[in-house]
Tab-separated table of C-alpha atoms in Angstrom:
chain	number	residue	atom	x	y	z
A	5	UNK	CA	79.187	105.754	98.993
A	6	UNK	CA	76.904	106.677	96.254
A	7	UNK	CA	74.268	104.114	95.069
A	8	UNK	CA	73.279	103.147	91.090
A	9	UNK	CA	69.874	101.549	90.905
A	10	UNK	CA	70.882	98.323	88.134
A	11	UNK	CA	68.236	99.719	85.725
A	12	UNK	CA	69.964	102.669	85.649
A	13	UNK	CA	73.126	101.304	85.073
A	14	UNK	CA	71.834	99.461	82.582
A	15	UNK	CA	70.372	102.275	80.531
A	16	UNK	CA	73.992	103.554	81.117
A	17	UNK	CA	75.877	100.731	79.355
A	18	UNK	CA	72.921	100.573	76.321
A	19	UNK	CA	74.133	104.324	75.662
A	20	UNK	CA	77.750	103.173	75.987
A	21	UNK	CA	77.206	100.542	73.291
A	22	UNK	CA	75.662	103.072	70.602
A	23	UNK	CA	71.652	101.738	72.008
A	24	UNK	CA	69.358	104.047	70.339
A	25	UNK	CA	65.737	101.760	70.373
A	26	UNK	CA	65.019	99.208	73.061
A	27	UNK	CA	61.364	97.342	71.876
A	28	UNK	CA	59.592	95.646	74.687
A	29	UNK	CA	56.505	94.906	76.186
A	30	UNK	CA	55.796	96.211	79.933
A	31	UNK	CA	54.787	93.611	82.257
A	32	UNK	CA	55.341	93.255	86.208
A	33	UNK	CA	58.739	92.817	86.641
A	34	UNK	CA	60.249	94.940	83.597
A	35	UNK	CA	57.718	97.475	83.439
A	36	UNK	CA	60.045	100.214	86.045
A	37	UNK	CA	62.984	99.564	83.512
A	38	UNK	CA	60.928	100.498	80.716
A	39	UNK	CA	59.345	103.601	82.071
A	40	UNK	CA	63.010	105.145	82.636
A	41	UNK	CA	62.928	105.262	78.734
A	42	UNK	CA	60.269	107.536	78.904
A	43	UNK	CA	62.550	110.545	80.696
A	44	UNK	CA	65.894	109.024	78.561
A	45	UNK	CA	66.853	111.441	75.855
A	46	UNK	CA	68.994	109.071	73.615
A	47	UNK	CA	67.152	105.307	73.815
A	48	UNK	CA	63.605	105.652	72.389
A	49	UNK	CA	61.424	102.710	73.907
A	50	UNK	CA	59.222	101.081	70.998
A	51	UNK	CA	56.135	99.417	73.175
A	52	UNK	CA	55.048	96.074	71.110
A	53	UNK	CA	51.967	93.914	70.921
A	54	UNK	CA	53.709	91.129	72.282
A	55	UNK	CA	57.070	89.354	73.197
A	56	UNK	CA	57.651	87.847	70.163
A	57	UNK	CA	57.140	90.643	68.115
A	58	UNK	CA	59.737	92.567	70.546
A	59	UNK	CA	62.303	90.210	69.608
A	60	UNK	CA	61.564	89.822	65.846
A	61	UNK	CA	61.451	94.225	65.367
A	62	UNK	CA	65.092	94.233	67.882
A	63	UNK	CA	66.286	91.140	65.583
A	64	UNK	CA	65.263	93.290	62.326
A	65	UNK	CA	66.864	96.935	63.404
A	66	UNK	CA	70.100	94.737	64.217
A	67	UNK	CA	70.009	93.305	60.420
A	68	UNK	CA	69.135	97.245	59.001
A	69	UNK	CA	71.243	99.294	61.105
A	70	UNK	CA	74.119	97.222	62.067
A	71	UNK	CA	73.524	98.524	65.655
A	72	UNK	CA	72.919	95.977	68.880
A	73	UNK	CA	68.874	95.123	68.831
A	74	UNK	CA	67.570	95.272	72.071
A	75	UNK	CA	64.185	93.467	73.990
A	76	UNK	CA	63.333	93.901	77.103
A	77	UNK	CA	60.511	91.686	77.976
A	78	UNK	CA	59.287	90.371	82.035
A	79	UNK	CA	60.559	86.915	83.123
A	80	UNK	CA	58.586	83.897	83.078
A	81	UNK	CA	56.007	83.586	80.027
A	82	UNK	CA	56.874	86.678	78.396
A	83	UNK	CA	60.645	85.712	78.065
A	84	UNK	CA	59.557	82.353	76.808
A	85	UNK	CA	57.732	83.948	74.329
A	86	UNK	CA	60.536	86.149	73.121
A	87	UNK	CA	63.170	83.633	73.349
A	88	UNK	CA	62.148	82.117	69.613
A	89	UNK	CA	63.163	85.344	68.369
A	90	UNK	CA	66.223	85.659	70.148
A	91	UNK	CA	67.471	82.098	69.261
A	92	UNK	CA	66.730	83.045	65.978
A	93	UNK	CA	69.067	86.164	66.198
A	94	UNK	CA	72.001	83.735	67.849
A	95	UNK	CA	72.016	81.047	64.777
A	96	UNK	CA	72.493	84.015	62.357
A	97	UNK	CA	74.657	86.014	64.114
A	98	UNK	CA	72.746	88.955	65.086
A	99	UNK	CA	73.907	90.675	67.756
A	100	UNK	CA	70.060	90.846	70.043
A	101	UNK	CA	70.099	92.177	73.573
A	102	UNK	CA	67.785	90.515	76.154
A	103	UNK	CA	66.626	91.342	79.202
């Protein structure tokens, strides 16, 4: 039975959904998912001052490009942080992925 990490899958269904920029900031917990963006060919990883800024830049590609925004932020204060932005992106619509 072969074995698929969940970041990995992840990563998978971001390509599968036409993902080409994840913004985040590394902490503990989400730092391993970000580094796999480092060796991925077709998801650049934009590295952001902090967690609100993450979600404000995925918020803003969404509105430019028409394609899903993505932040990827570590649990606890950072997602806090971040989830102003996202809340933002739900009352208008925006489609804003958050891990």
């Amino acid at each position: 039975m072969e074995t698929t990490l969940v970041k990995n899958y992840l990563i998978k269904r971001l390509r599968q959904l036409g993902v080409r920029i994840v913004f985040g900031l590394s902490g503990d917990y989400v730092g391993p998912f970000l580094q796999e963006f480092d060796h991925e060919t077709k998801i650049t990883r934009i590295g952001n001052t902090n967690e609100l800024e993450s979600a404000y830049a995925a918020d803003a590609y969404a509105k430019i490009t028409g394609k899903p925004g993505v932040v990827a932020v570590t649990y606890g204060v950072g997602s806090l942080t971040a989830i102003n932005g996202v809340a933002g992106s739900f009352v208008e619509q925006v489609l804003v992925l958050s891990s």
